[in-house]
Amino acid sequence: MELTLKNITKTFDGFVALENITFTVKEGEFVCIVGPSGCGKTTLLRIIAGLEEPTKGEILLDGEPLSHHERDIGFVFQEYGLFPWRNVLRNVEFGLEIRGIPKEERTRIAKKYIEMVGLSKFERNYPHELSGGMKQRVGIARALAVNPKLLLMDEPFGALDAQMRNILQEELANLWMKEKKTVLYVTHNVDEAIFLGDRILLMTASPGRIKEDITLELPRPRDRASPEATALRKRILETLREEIIKSL
């Protein structure tokens, strides 16, 4: 599925959060959005998900208005967003259940994705019995289970420690290689964007605009410590520093 944004602008009571955001994500691409805090990254994802309306501009999925594709979008939030009264299996089944998928079929599908995220031994456990990393895996499995054409991810590993974050980045990269979903991924972490993305969209400080569209030509699986990754990290961090200083 190809995602196209044309001149997306969002204002809140006269405050311009996003201004003239225009870009395209091609089918099967993994595109990361990086920018200073408060530049509107999460707001942009919420607009694409249909959770908020843009003040102006349009969003197209495969050339059609966003409203035609509400069920083609999956969203993994910063918070885990699991239902505490449902176990892992039933949490992953939830999206399938509200779409009317018969019980036997939705259980089969849910088990498939639970296995893909390495939680088969925990499918009967409840959220309070899981670690933070495990909860986020459940969220990813739930989003993938409904077979979205577009997957939106908003800082999914931001609350985790560095070691767990790196492990889940590797697992997500492997899942993406298998599923080849179209992914738009928001992160503050430049290393994460370089490790995961086909492209990185760098945003300006508020109001959020697209400052630079960087294509990553690093081979997969990625070497976090390669000279190419290190040089790119330095350049992106310098650009972000300039944007933060401007906003002070």
mmCIF file of C-alpha atoms in Angstrom:
data_model
loop_
_atom_site.group_PDB
_atom_site.id
_atom_site.type_symbol
_atom_site.label_atom_id
_atom_site.label_comp_id
_atom_site.label_asym_id
_atom_site.label_seq_id
_atom_site.Cartn_x
_atom_site.Cartn_y
_atom_site.Cartn_z
ATOM 1 C CA MET A 1 0.000 0.000 0.000
ATOM 2 C CA GLU A 2 1.324 3.439 -0.954
ATOM 3 C CA LEU A 3 0.709 6.311 1.472
ATOM 4 C CA THR A 4 0.701 9.884 0.183
ATOM 5 C CA LEU A 5 0.437 13.049 2.282
ATOM 6 C CA LYS A 6 -0.193 16.342 0.527
ATOM 7 C CA ASN A 7 0.289 19.642 2.355
ATOM 8 C CA ILE A 8 -0.913 18.383 5.737
ATOM 9 C CA THR A 9 -1.266 21.262 8.197
ATOM 10 C CA LYS A 10 -2.628 21.066 11.746
ATOM 11 C CA THR A 11 -3.411 23.985 14.027
ATOM 12 C CA PHE A 12 -4.668 24.009 17.617
ATOM 13 C CA ASP A 13 -6.351 27.288 18.662
ATOM 14 C CA GLY A 14 -4.091 29.273 16.380
ATOM 15 C CA PHE A 15 -0.932 27.300 17.220
ATOM 16 C CA VAL A 16 0.575 25.671 14.119
ATOM 17 C CA ALA A 17 1.721 22.155 15.047
ATOM 18 C CA LEU A 18 2.332 20.831 11.529
ATOM 19 C CA GLU A 19 2.815 22.823 8.340
ATOM 20 C CA ASN A 20 2.661 21.634 4.728
ATOM 21 C CA ILE A 21 3.772 18.053 5.353
ATOM 22 C CA THR A 22 4.174 16.297 2.007
ATOM 23 C CA PHE A 23 5.744 12.891 1.404
ATOM 24 C CA THR A 24 5.053 9.428 0.012
ATOM 25 C CA VAL A 25 5.751 6.033 1.563
ATOM 26 C CA LYS A 26 5.945 3.319 -1.075
ATOM 27 C CA GLU A 27 4.519 -0.136 -0.587
ATOM 28 C CA GLY A 28 6.759 -2.293 1.603
ATOM 29 C CA GLU A 29 8.929 0.619 2.782
ATOM 30 C CA PHE A 30 9.996 1.123 6.387
ATOM 31 C CA VAL A 31 10.099 4.887 6.906
ATOM 32 C CA CYS A 32 11.170 6.479 10.194
ATOM 33 C CA ILE A 33 10.216 9.975 11.341
ATOM 34 C CA VAL A 34 12.725 11.737 13.586
ATOM 35 C CA GLY A 35 12.506 15.240 14.998
ATOM 36 C CA PRO A 36 12.801 17.419 18.102
ATOM 37 C CA SER A 37 10.311 16.949 20.929
ATOM 38 C CA GLY A 38 7.087 18.812 20.270
ATOM 39 C CA CYS A 39 7.467 18.935 16.487
ATOM 40 C CA GLY A 40 4.200 17.065 15.904
ATOM 41 C CA LYS A 41 5.369 13.522 15.117
ATOM 42 C CA THR A 42 2.668 11.803 17.166
ATOM 43 C CA THR A 43 0.016 14.227 15.921
ATOM 44 C CA LEU A 44 0.993 13.340 12.373
ATOM 45 C CA LEU A 45 0.549 9.612 13.030
ATOM 46 C CA ARG A 46 -2.828 10.240 14.680
ATOM 47 C CA ILE A 47 -3.976 12.164 11.612
ATOM 48 C CA ILE A 48 -2.879 9.324 9.322
ATOM 49 C CA ALA A 49 -4.686 6.836 11.574
ATOM 50 C CA GLY A 50 -7.881 8.883 11.318
ATOM 51 C CA LEU A 51 -7.843 9.732 15.041
ATOM 52 C CA GLU A 52 -7.540 13.451 14.308
ATOM 53 C CA GLU A 53 -8.507 15.638 11.372
ATOM 54 C CA PRO A 54 -5.957 17.811 9.565
ATOM 55 C CA THR A 55 -6.704 21.524 9.338
ATOM 56 C CA LYS A 56 -5.893 21.291 5.658
ATOM 57 C CA GLY A 57 -4.303 18.901 3.186
ATOM 58 C CA GLU A 58 -5.171 15.371 2.148
ATOM 59 C CA ILE A 59 -4.044 11.808 2.767
ATOM 60 C CA LEU A 60 -4.312 9.103 0.131
ATOM 61 C CA LEU A 61 -3.829 5.362 0.419
ATOM 62 C CA ASP A 62 -3.318 3.761 -2.971
ATOM 63 C CA GLY A 63 -4.695 6.929 -4.511
ATOM 64 C CA GLU A 64 -7.959 6.915 -2.546
ATOM 65 C CA PRO A 65 -9.009 9.083 0.432
ATOM 66 C CA LEU A 66 -7.981 7.826 3.841
ATOM 67 C CA SER A 67 -11.605 7.210 4.901
ATOM 68 C CA HIS A 68 -11.860 4.373 2.369
ATOM 69 C CA HIS A 69 -9.127 2.421 4.163
ATOM 70 C CA GLU A 70 -9.874 2.676 7.876
ATOM 71 C CA ARG A 71 -9.512 -1.078 8.353
ATOM 72 C CA ASP A 72 -6.248 -1.239 6.443
ATOM 73 C CA ILE A 73 -4.290 0.624 9.157
ATOM 74 C CA GLY A 74 -2.686 -0.867 12.280
ATOM 75 C CA PHE A 75 -1.356 1.274 15.136
ATOM 76 C CA VAL A 76 1.190 0.388 17.838
ATOM 77 C CA PHE A 77 1.093 3.083 20.529
ATOM 78 C CA GLN A 78 3.721 4.343 22.972
ATOM 79 C CA GLU A 79 1.642 2.907 25.805
ATOM 80 C CA TYR A 80 1.012 -0.810 25.695
ATOM 81 C CA GLY A 81 -2.768 -0.361 25.488
ATOM 82 C CA LEU A 82 -3.569 -3.944 26.492
ATOM 83 C CA PHE A 83 -6.839 -4.909 28.133
ATOM 84 C CA PRO A 84 -5.924 -6.079 31.664
ATOM 85 C CA TRP A 85 -8.894 -8.464 31.825
ATOM 86 C CA ARG A 86 -7.829 -10.301 28.642
ATOM 87 C CA ASN A 87 -4.925 -12.717 28.448
ATOM 88 C CA VAL A 88 -2.306 -12.500 25.687
ATOM 89 C CA LEU A 89 -4.288 -14.655 23.270
ATOM 90 C CA ARG A 90 -7.505 -12.710 23.748
ATOM 91 C CA ASN A 91 -5.703 -9.358 23.480
ATOM 92 C CA VAL A 92 -4.246 -10.368 20.130
ATOM 93 C CA GLU A 93 -7.639 -11.674 19.017
ATOM 94 C CA PHE A 94 -9.385 -8.395 19.823
ATOM 95 C CA GLY A 95 -9.132 -6.688 16.421
ATOM 96 C CA LEU A 96 -10.203 -9.875 14.678
ATOM 97 C CA GLU A 97 -13.129 -10.264 17.071
ATOM 98 C CA ILE A 98 -14.551 -6.801 16.374
ATOM 99 C CA ARG A 99 -14.277 -7.537 12.654
ATOM 100 C CA GLY A 100 -16.492 -10.561 13.079
ATOM 101 C CA ILE A 101 -13.876 -13.236 12.362
ATOM 102 C CA PRO A 102 -15.150 -16.630 13.645
ATOM 103 C CA LYS A 103 -13.571 -17.790 16.898
ATOM 104 C CA GLU A 104 -11.647 -20.746 15.497
ATOM 105 C CA GLU A 105 -10.144 -18.646 12.703
ATOM 106 C CA ARG A 106 -9.204 -15.697 14.898
ATOM 107 C CA THR A 107 -7.564 -18.020 17.424
ATOM 108 C CA ARG A 108 -5.499 -19.605 14.658
ATOM 109 C CA ILE A 109 -4.397 -16.210 13.353
ATOM 110 C CA ALA A 110 -3.634 -14.860 16.829
ATOM 111 C CA LYS A 111 -1.525 -17.900 17.713
ATOM 112 C CA LYS A 112 0.471 -17.435 14.507
ATOM 113 C CA TYR A 113 1.492 -13.888 15.436
ATOM 114 C CA ILE A 114 2.027 -14.703 19.088
ATOM 115 C CA GLU A 115 4.505 -17.324 17.933
ATOM 116 C CA MET A 116 6.161 -14.811 15.587
ATOM 117 C CA VAL A 117 6.853 -12.459 18.508
ATOM 118 C CA GLY A 118 8.116 -15.317 20.682
ATOM 119 C CA LEU A 119 5.320 -15.452 23.251
ATOM 120 C CA SER A 120 3.737 -18.851 22.616
ATOM 121 C CA LYS A 121 4.509 -19.950 26.178
ATOM 122 C CA PHE A 122 2.702 -16.900 27.562
ATOM 123 C CA GLU A 123 -0.532 -16.831 25.574
ATOM 124 C CA ARG A 124 -2.608 -17.567 28.711
ATOM 125 C CA ASN A 125 -0.843 -14.935 30.826
ATOM 126 C CA TYR A 126 -2.414 -11.580 31.663
ATOM 127 C CA PRO A 127 -0.722 -8.198 31.113
ATOM 128 C CA HIS A 128 0.200 -7.749 34.786
ATOM 129 C CA GLU A 129 2.238 -10.952 34.526
ATOM 130 C CA LEU A 130 4.359 -9.671 31.611
ATOM 131 C CA SER A 131 7.453 -7.490 31.383
ATOM 132 C CA GLY A 132 7.369 -4.219 29.466
ATOM 133 C CA GLY A 133 9.081 -5.774 26.466
ATOM 134 C CA MET A 134 6.619 -8.662 26.418
ATOM 135 C CA LYS A 135 3.658 -6.283 26.582
ATOM 136 C CA GLN A 136 4.954 -4.380 23.582
ATOM 137 C CA ARG A 137 5.382 -7.628 21.668
ATOM 138 C CA VAL A 138 1.721 -8.361 22.359
ATOM 139 C CA GLY A 139 0.845 -4.926 20.973
ATOM 140 C CA ILE A 140 2.824 -5.622 17.806
ATOM 141 C CA ALA A 141 1.223 -9.065 17.403
ATOM 142 C CA ARG A 142 -2.240 -7.529 17.856
ATOM 143 C CA ALA A 143 -1.540 -4.897 15.191
ATOM 144 C CA LEU A 144 -0.192 -7.467 12.716
ATOM 145 C CA ALA A 145 -2.973 -9.990 13.327
ATOM 146 C CA VAL A 146 -5.554 -7.885 11.467
ATOM 147 C CA ASN A 147 -3.228 -7.897 8.430
ATOM 148 C CA PRO A 148 -2.992 -4.112 7.986
ATOM 149 C CA LYS A 149 -1.661 -2.768 4.739
ATOM 150 C CA LEU A 150 -0.119 0.156 6.639
ATOM 151 C CA LEU A 151 1.424 -0.148 10.115
ATOM 152 C CA LEU A 152 1.908 3.009 12.204
ATOM 153 C CA MET A 153 4.270 2.790 15.190
ATOM 154 C CA ASP A 154 4.674 5.591 17.719
ATOM 155 C CA GLU A 155 7.814 5.241 19.872
ATOM 156 C CA PRO A 156 6.935 1.603 20.638
ATOM 157 C CA PHE A 157 10.200 0.891 22.475
ATOM 158 C CA GLY A 158 10.716 4.305 24.064
ATOM 159 C CA ALA A 159 9.930 3.176 27.625
ATOM 160 C CA LEU A 160 12.278 0.178 27.568
ATOM 161 C CA ASP A 161 15.882 -0.057 28.717
ATOM 162 C CA ALA A 162 18.617 0.111 26.099
ATOM 163 C CA GLN A 163 19.368 -3.617 25.978
ATOM 164 C CA MET A 164 15.714 -4.654 25.623
ATOM 165 C CA ARG A 165 15.145 -1.922 23.051
ATOM 166 C CA ASN A 166 17.997 -3.240 20.904
ATOM 167 C CA ILE A 167 16.662 -6.802 21.122
ATOM 168 C CA LEU A 168 13.153 -5.748 20.105
ATOM 169 C CA GLN A 169 14.524 -3.610 17.275
ATOM 170 C CA GLU A 170 16.222 -6.724 15.914
ATOM 171 C CA GLU A 171 13.034 -8.760 16.298
ATOM 172 C CA LEU A 172 10.986 -6.061 14.578
ATOM 173 C CA ALA A 173 13.473 -5.886 11.698
ATOM 174 C CA ASN A 174 13.192 -9.659 11.269
ATOM 175 C CA LEU A 175 9.377 -9.506 11.374
ATOM 176 C CA TRP A 176 9.368 -6.755 8.776
ATOM 177 C CA MET A 177 11.609 -8.800 6.491
ATOM 178 C CA LYS A 178 9.041 -11.641 6.676
ATOM 179 C CA GLU A 179 5.875 -9.560 6.418
ATOM 180 C CA LYS A 180 7.089 -6.636 4.252
ATOM 181 C CA LYS A 181 4.436 -4.328 5.643
ATOM 182 C CA THR A 182 4.439 -0.655 4.792
ATOM 183 C CA VAL A 183 5.627 0.939 8.057
ATOM 184 C CA LEU A 184 5.715 4.524 9.283
ATOM 185 C CA TYR A 185 7.674 4.639 12.542
ATOM 186 C CA VAL A 186 8.095 7.600 14.907
ATOM 187 C CA THR A 187 11.152 7.688 17.154
ATOM 188 C CA HIS A 188 13.359 10.131 19.059
ATOM 189 C CA ASN A 189 16.207 7.630 18.833
ATOM 190 C CA VAL A 190 18.494 8.286 15.869
ATOM 191 C CA ASP A 191 20.294 4.933 16.253
ATOM 192 C CA GLU A 192 16.934 3.169 16.117
ATOM 193 C CA ALA A 193 15.924 4.986 12.933
ATOM 194 C CA ILE A 194 19.231 4.114 11.250
ATOM 195 C CA PHE A 195 18.933 0.472 12.312
ATOM 196 C CA LEU A 196 15.342 0.021 11.133
ATOM 197 C CA GLY A 197 14.579 2.414 8.309
ATOM 198 C CA ASP A 198 14.748 2.390 4.538
ATOM 199 C CA ARG A 199 14.313 6.156 4.787
ATOM 200 C CA ILE A 200 14.419 8.762 7.535
ATOM 201 C CA LEU A 201 12.239 11.867 7.427
ATOM 202 C CA LEU A 202 13.863 14.604 9.528
ATOM 203 C CA MET A 203 11.426 17.154 10.914
ATOM 204 C CA THR A 204 12.021 20.730 11.950
ATOM 205 C CA ALA A 205 11.217 22.120 15.377
ATOM 206 C CA SER A 206 7.698 23.484 15.811
ATOM 207 C CA PRO A 207 5.939 24.021 13.522
ATOM 208 C CA GLY A 208 6.811 20.589 12.210
ATOM 209 C CA ARG A 209 7.886 20.452 8.584
ATOM 210 C CA ILE A 210 9.904 17.902 6.614
ATOM 211 C CA LYS A 211 13.458 19.264 6.576
ATOM 212 C CA GLU A 212 15.213 16.326 4.920
ATOM 213 C CA ASP A 213 14.334 12.966 3.369
ATOM 214 C CA ILE A 214 17.285 10.581 3.771
ATOM 215 C CA THR A 215 17.506 7.281 1.908
ATOM 216 C CA LEU A 216 19.498 4.643 3.801
ATOM 217 C CA GLU A 217 21.615 2.459 1.565
ATOM 218 C CA LEU A 218 23.047 0.372 4.395
ATOM 219 C CA PRO A 219 22.878 -3.415 3.906
ATOM 220 C CA ARG A 220 20.624 -5.563 6.104
ATOM 221 C CA PRO A 221 21.084 -6.882 8.703
ATOM 222 C CA ARG A 222 22.446 -3.545 9.889
ATOM 223 C CA ASP A 223 25.746 -3.097 11.691
ATOM 224 C CA ARG A 224 25.119 -0.412 14.304
ATOM 225 C CA ALA A 225 28.849 0.348 14.588
ATOM 226 C CA SER A 226 29.722 0.545 10.892
ATOM 227 C CA PRO A 227 31.571 3.682 9.713
ATOM 228 C CA GLU A 228 28.640 4.521 7.430
ATOM 229 C CA ALA A 229 26.093 4.296 10.277
ATOM 230 C CA THR A 230 28.360 6.314 12.561
ATOM 231 C CA ALA A 231 28.817 9.090 10.005
ATOM 232 C CA LEU A 232 25.089 9.243 9.308
ATOM 233 C CA ARG A 233 24.295 9.331 13.031
ATOM 234 C CA LYS A 234 26.652 12.283 13.488
ATOM 235 C CA ARG A 235 25.111 14.214 10.594
ATOM 236 C CA ILE A 236 21.535 13.651 11.773
ATOM 237 C CA LEU A 237 22.361 14.586 15.362
ATOM 238 C CA GLU A 238 24.007 17.812 14.185
ATOM 239 C CA THR A 239 20.914 18.682 12.142
ATOM 240 C CA LEU A 240 18.616 17.988 15.086
ATOM 241 C CA ARG A 241 20.824 20.076 17.377
ATOM 242 C CA GLU A 242 20.526 23.009 14.979
ATOM 243 C CA GLU A 243 16.724 22.668 14.998
ATOM 244 C CA ILE A 244 16.547 22.504 18.790
ATOM 245 C CA ILE A 245 18.740 25.588 19.161
ATOM 246 C CA LYS A 246 16.488 27.492 16.741
ATOM 247 C CA SER A 247 13.456 26.689 18.880
ATOM 248 C CA LEU A 248 14.982 27.988 22.142
#
